[in-house]
């Protein structure tokens, strides 16, 4: 899929920021297939938008991939990867009514670039332990990185930050009793943040949960309990 176009000329001459037409274009694609019992899926997107305001242009790219395969007759493995990257200007608000398409802080918006990078990897193993019990074990890692960089060499750097989140969970679903569907699980999270503005912090979360669904026709009664332990730095 390809999409392209341009913005119309401004209505008032005071708003003009360039004599050239501002353009935008995008390219997107995807495919899916199977090989024996393994399924593949992938997609990507590339976008460039010059914007109709000064300091509001952007470059965006993203990609996604997914793999699903059976390990055995009773085990299925699924993993996915998501990636997104963006580079854009810093337009926040207009300067005044006569300069509606010019940012209030023209120096920071035009000469500063904001970068963001996001990546996520997630894998899940689903195991059939018996005719009545299924164990699902998802794990994931999420990484983000944000920075404000000058577009001119030698200008000062802006705020930077990066964070990583690790997640591991075990969940069991069972219908050992004919009228009771039981979900139980434990999970663990570890988070790390490094930031110029908010400094560095580390946190851990441990959780346990149980939920029962009792069927009493024509109704279903649900009761759930969950407990979490959170620790960030020394708190």
GROMACS .gro file of C-alpha atoms in nm:
model
  235
    1UNK     CA    1   0.000   0.000   0.000
    2UNK     CA    2   0.137   0.340  -0.105
    3UNK     CA    3  -0.012   0.673  -0.007
    4UNK     CA    4   0.114   1.019  -0.104
    5UNK     CA    5  -0.014   1.373  -0.118
    6UNK     CA    6   0.048   1.738  -0.038
    7UNK     CA    7  -0.103   2.009   0.177
    8UNK     CA    8  -0.301   2.297   0.030
    9UNK     CA    9  -0.165   2.652   0.030
   10UNK     CA   10  -0.231   2.856   0.343
   11UNK     CA   11  -0.536   3.080   0.351
   12UNK     CA   12  -0.355   3.390   0.478
   13UNK     CA   13  -0.021   3.518   0.347
   14UNK     CA   14   0.101   3.589   0.703
   15UNK     CA   15   0.090   3.216   0.776
   16UNK     CA   16   0.321   3.117   0.489
   17UNK     CA   17   0.632   2.934   0.613
   18UNK     CA   18   0.774   2.824   0.276
   19UNK     CA   19   0.715   2.868  -0.097
   20UNK     CA   20   0.728   2.492  -0.152
   21UNK     CA   21   0.431   2.258  -0.108
   22UNK     CA   22   0.447   2.042   0.204
   23UNK     CA   23   0.419   1.670   0.121
   24UNK     CA   24   0.352   1.336   0.288
   25UNK     CA   25   0.409   0.977   0.177
   26UNK     CA   26   0.375   0.631   0.330
   27UNK     CA   27   0.461   0.275   0.230
   28UNK     CA   28   0.309  -0.025   0.409
   29UNK     CA   29   0.322  -0.396   0.344
   30UNK     CA   30   0.262  -0.733   0.503
   31UNK     CA   31   0.258  -1.105   0.437
   32UNK     CA   32   0.154  -1.425   0.609
   33UNK     CA   33   0.216  -1.790   0.530
   34UNK     CA   34   0.240  -2.139   0.677
   35UNK     CA   35   0.507  -2.406   0.646
   36UNK     CA   36   0.378  -2.744   0.758
   37UNK     CA   37   0.218  -2.654   1.095
   38UNK     CA   38   0.422  -2.336   1.155
   39UNK     CA   39   0.261  -1.999   1.086
   40UNK     CA   40   0.447  -1.680   0.990
   41UNK     CA   41   0.321  -1.322   0.982
   42UNK     CA   42   0.508  -0.998   0.916
   43UNK     CA   43   0.436  -0.634   0.835
   44UNK     CA   44   0.615  -0.301   0.805
   45UNK     CA   45   0.535   0.067   0.760
   46UNK     CA   46   0.744   0.368   0.650
   47UNK     CA   47   0.598   0.718   0.679
   48UNK     CA   48   0.734   1.063   0.600
   49UNK     CA   49   0.525   1.374   0.670
   50UNK     CA   50   0.662   1.725   0.619
   51UNK     CA   51   0.361   1.867   0.802
   52UNK     CA   52   0.190   2.198   0.734
   53UNK     CA   53   0.346   2.368   1.039
   54UNK     CA   54   0.707   2.472   1.092
   55UNK     CA   55   0.892   2.223   1.312
   56UNK     CA   56   0.618   1.958   1.290
   57UNK     CA   57   0.759   1.713   1.037
   58UNK     CA   58   0.814   1.345   1.117
   59UNK     CA   59   0.983   1.025   1.004
   60UNK     CA   60   0.817   0.704   1.128
   61UNK     CA   61   0.903   0.339   1.075
   62UNK     CA   62   0.762   0.024   1.232
   63UNK     CA   63   0.777  -0.353   1.187
   64UNK     CA   64   0.598  -0.654   1.332
   65UNK     CA   65   0.672  -1.026   1.308
   66UNK     CA   66   0.499  -1.328   1.459
   67UNK     CA   67   0.577  -1.699   1.463
   68UNK     CA   68   0.344  -1.974   1.582
   69UNK     CA   69   0.454  -2.336   1.591
   70UNK     CA   70   0.358  -2.656   1.775
   71UNK     CA   71   0.638  -2.817   1.978
   72UNK     CA   72   0.434  -3.133   2.015
   73UNK     CA   73   0.078  -3.254   2.012
   74UNK     CA   74   0.024  -3.084   2.349
   75UNK     CA   75   0.251  -2.778   2.333
   76UNK     CA   76   0.226  -2.465   2.117
   77UNK     CA   77   0.486  -2.188   2.107
   78UNK     CA   78   0.418  -1.834   1.990
   79UNK     CA   79   0.661  -1.543   1.973
   80UNK     CA   80   0.631  -1.191   1.834
   81UNK     CA   81   0.854  -0.889   1.781
   82UNK     CA   82   0.734  -0.530   1.755
   83UNK     CA   83   0.960  -0.237   1.663
   84UNK     CA   84   0.877   0.132   1.619
   85UNK     CA   85   1.103   0.432   1.559
   86UNK     CA   86   1.010   0.799   1.526
   87UNK     CA   87   1.201   1.121   1.458
   88UNK     CA   88   0.993   1.438   1.467
   89UNK     CA   89   1.007   1.811   1.534
   90UNK     CA   90   0.909   1.980   1.856
   91UNK     CA   91   0.608   2.193   1.759
   92UNK     CA   92   0.392   2.233   2.070
   93UNK     CA   93   0.184   2.550   2.032
   94UNK     CA   94   0.154   2.838   1.788
   95UNK     CA   95   0.337   3.167   1.828
   96UNK     CA   96   0.034   3.398   1.785
   97UNK     CA   97  -0.269   3.452   1.564
   98UNK     CA   98  -0.061   3.607   1.286
   99UNK     CA   99   0.188   3.316   1.302
  100UNK     CA  100  -0.047   3.021   1.353
  101UNK     CA  101   0.184   2.775   1.174
  102UNK     CA  102   0.501   2.890   1.350
  103UNK     CA  103   0.585   2.744   1.692
  104UNK     CA  104   0.604   2.966   1.999
  105UNK     CA  105   0.956   2.843   2.068
  106UNK     CA  106   1.082   2.845   1.712
  107UNK     CA  107   1.444   2.772   1.805
  108UNK     CA  108   1.366   2.459   2.008
  109UNK     CA  109   1.099   2.332   1.771
  110UNK     CA  110   1.287   2.384   1.447
  111UNK     CA  111   1.642   2.304   1.562
  112UNK     CA  112   1.554   2.027   1.809
  113UNK     CA  113   1.466   1.670   1.711
  114UNK     CA  114   1.273   1.429   1.931
  115UNK     CA  115   1.361   1.061   1.885
  116UNK     CA  116   1.168   0.766   2.026
  117UNK     CA  117   1.252   0.398   1.993
  118UNK     CA  118   1.024   0.120   2.117
  119UNK     CA  119   1.085  -0.255   2.093
  120UNK     CA  120   0.886  -0.542   2.240
  121UNK     CA  121   0.957  -0.916   2.236
  122UNK     CA  122   0.691  -1.152   2.368
  123UNK     CA  123   0.683  -1.532   2.378
  124UNK     CA  124   0.414  -1.767   2.505
  125UNK     CA  125   0.421  -2.142   2.561
  126UNK     CA  126   0.081  -2.309   2.596
  127UNK     CA  127   0.084  -2.663   2.732
  128UNK     CA  128  -0.207  -2.906   2.764
  129UNK     CA  129  -0.124  -3.093   3.085
  130UNK     CA  130  -0.441  -3.303   3.083
  131UNK     CA  131  -0.795  -3.306   2.950
  132UNK     CA  132  -0.887  -3.054   3.220
  133UNK     CA  133  -0.573  -2.838   3.277
  134UNK     CA  134  -0.396  -2.592   3.045
  135UNK     CA  135  -0.079  -2.406   3.147
  136UNK     CA  136   0.006  -2.077   2.973
  137UNK     CA  137   0.351  -1.925   3.027
  138UNK     CA  138   0.403  -1.579   2.870
  139UNK     CA  139   0.727  -1.380   2.896
  140UNK     CA  140   0.807  -1.040   2.748
  141UNK     CA  141   1.064  -0.762   2.736
  142UNK     CA  142   0.969  -0.402   2.654
  143UNK     CA  143   1.238  -0.140   2.583
  144UNK     CA  144   1.183   0.233   2.525
  145UNK     CA  145   1.432   0.509   2.452
  146UNK     CA  146   1.348   0.879   2.425
  147UNK     CA  147   1.589   1.162   2.345
  148UNK     CA  148   1.583   1.526   2.243
  149UNK     CA  149   1.874   1.599   2.012
  150UNK     CA  150   1.987   1.916   1.834
  151UNK     CA  151   1.972   1.918   1.457
  152UNK     CA  152   2.275   2.151   1.447
  153UNK     CA  153   2.618   2.021   1.539
  154UNK     CA  154   2.749   2.171   1.862
  155UNK     CA  155   2.412   2.268   2.011
  156UNK     CA  156   2.338   2.134   2.364
  157UNK     CA  157   2.169   1.799   2.412
  158UNK     CA  158   1.816   1.778   2.550
  159UNK     CA  159   1.667   1.531   2.802
  160UNK     CA  160   1.726   1.158   2.748
  161UNK     CA  161   1.564   0.853   2.905
  162UNK     CA  162   1.545   0.478   2.856
  163UNK     CA  163   1.347   0.208   3.033
  164UNK     CA  164   1.325  -0.171   3.026
  165UNK     CA  165   1.042  -0.387   3.158
  166UNK     CA  166   1.073  -0.766   3.205
  167UNK     CA  167   0.759  -0.973   3.259
  168UNK     CA  168   0.719  -1.344   3.338
  169UNK     CA  169   0.389  -1.516   3.420
  170UNK     CA  170   0.250  -1.865   3.474
  171UNK     CA  171  -0.126  -1.912   3.441
  172UNK     CA  172  -0.329  -2.230   3.485
  173UNK     CA  173  -0.683  -2.283   3.360
  174UNK     CA  174  -0.877  -2.588   3.473
  175UNK     CA  175  -1.229  -2.730   3.481
  176UNK     CA  176  -1.172  -3.019   3.720
  177UNK     CA  177  -1.520  -2.964   3.856
  178UNK     CA  178  -1.797  -2.967   3.598
  179UNK     CA  179  -1.956  -2.638   3.712
  180UNK     CA  180  -1.638  -2.455   3.826
  181UNK     CA  181  -1.379  -2.300   3.594
  182UNK     CA  182  -1.066  -2.204   3.788
  183UNK     CA  183  -0.787  -1.965   3.682
  184UNK     CA  184  -0.474  -1.935   3.897
  185UNK     CA  185  -0.137  -1.775   3.836
  186UNK     CA  186   0.179  -1.605   3.955
  187UNK     CA  187   0.375  -1.325   3.790
  188UNK     CA  188   0.694  -1.128   3.827
  189UNK     CA  189   0.792  -0.788   3.686
  190UNK     CA  190   1.124  -0.606   3.690
  191UNK     CA  191   1.151  -0.247   3.568
  192UNK     CA  192   1.454  -0.023   3.520
  193UNK     CA  193   1.443   0.348   3.429
  194UNK     CA  194   1.734   0.583   3.354
  195UNK     CA  195   1.644   0.946   3.293
  196UNK     CA  196   1.811   1.286   3.295
  197UNK     CA  197   1.491   1.439   3.430
  198UNK     CA  198   1.372   1.171   3.675
  199UNK     CA  199   1.708   1.003   3.753
  200UNK     CA  200   1.751   0.624   3.774
  201UNK     CA  201   1.501   0.391   3.943
  202UNK     CA  202   1.449   0.017   3.968
  203UNK     CA  203   1.138  -0.172   4.071
  204UNK     CA  204   1.007  -0.523   4.118
  205UNK     CA  205   0.652  -0.658   4.138
  206UNK     CA  206   0.546  -1.005   4.250
  207UNK     CA  207   0.184  -1.112   4.221
  208UNK     CA  208  -0.046  -1.407   4.274
  209UNK     CA  209  -0.409  -1.438   4.164
  210UNK     CA  210  -0.697  -1.683   4.161
  211UNK     CA  211  -1.040  -1.659   4.000
  212UNK     CA  212  -1.332  -1.899   3.999
  213UNK     CA  213  -1.632  -1.900   3.765
  214UNK     CA  214  -1.924  -2.101   3.901
  215UNK     CA  215  -2.201  -2.182   3.656
  216UNK     CA  216  -2.552  -2.197   3.797
  217UNK     CA  217  -2.785  -2.183   3.498
  218UNK     CA  218  -2.871  -1.938   3.363
  219UNK     CA  219  -2.606  -1.736   3.555
  220UNK     CA  220  -2.231  -1.739   3.607
  221UNK     CA  221  -2.090  -1.621   3.941
  222UNK     CA  222  -1.729  -1.497   3.940
  223UNK     CA  223  -1.505  -1.443   4.241
  224UNK     CA  224  -1.143  -1.337   4.215
  225UNK     CA  225  -0.859  -1.253   4.454
  226UNK     CA  226  -0.521  -1.099   4.383
  227UNK     CA  227  -0.225  -0.987   4.589
  228UNK     CA  228   0.079  -0.785   4.480
  229UNK     CA  229   0.408  -0.691   4.640
  230UNK     CA  230   0.575  -0.380   4.495
  231UNK     CA  231   0.922  -0.253   4.572
  232UNK     CA  232   1.076   0.053   4.403
  233UNK     CA  233   1.427   0.151   4.509
  234UNK     CA  234   1.401   0.147   4.890
  235UNK     CA  235   1.021   0.191   4.912
   0.00000   0.00000   0.00000
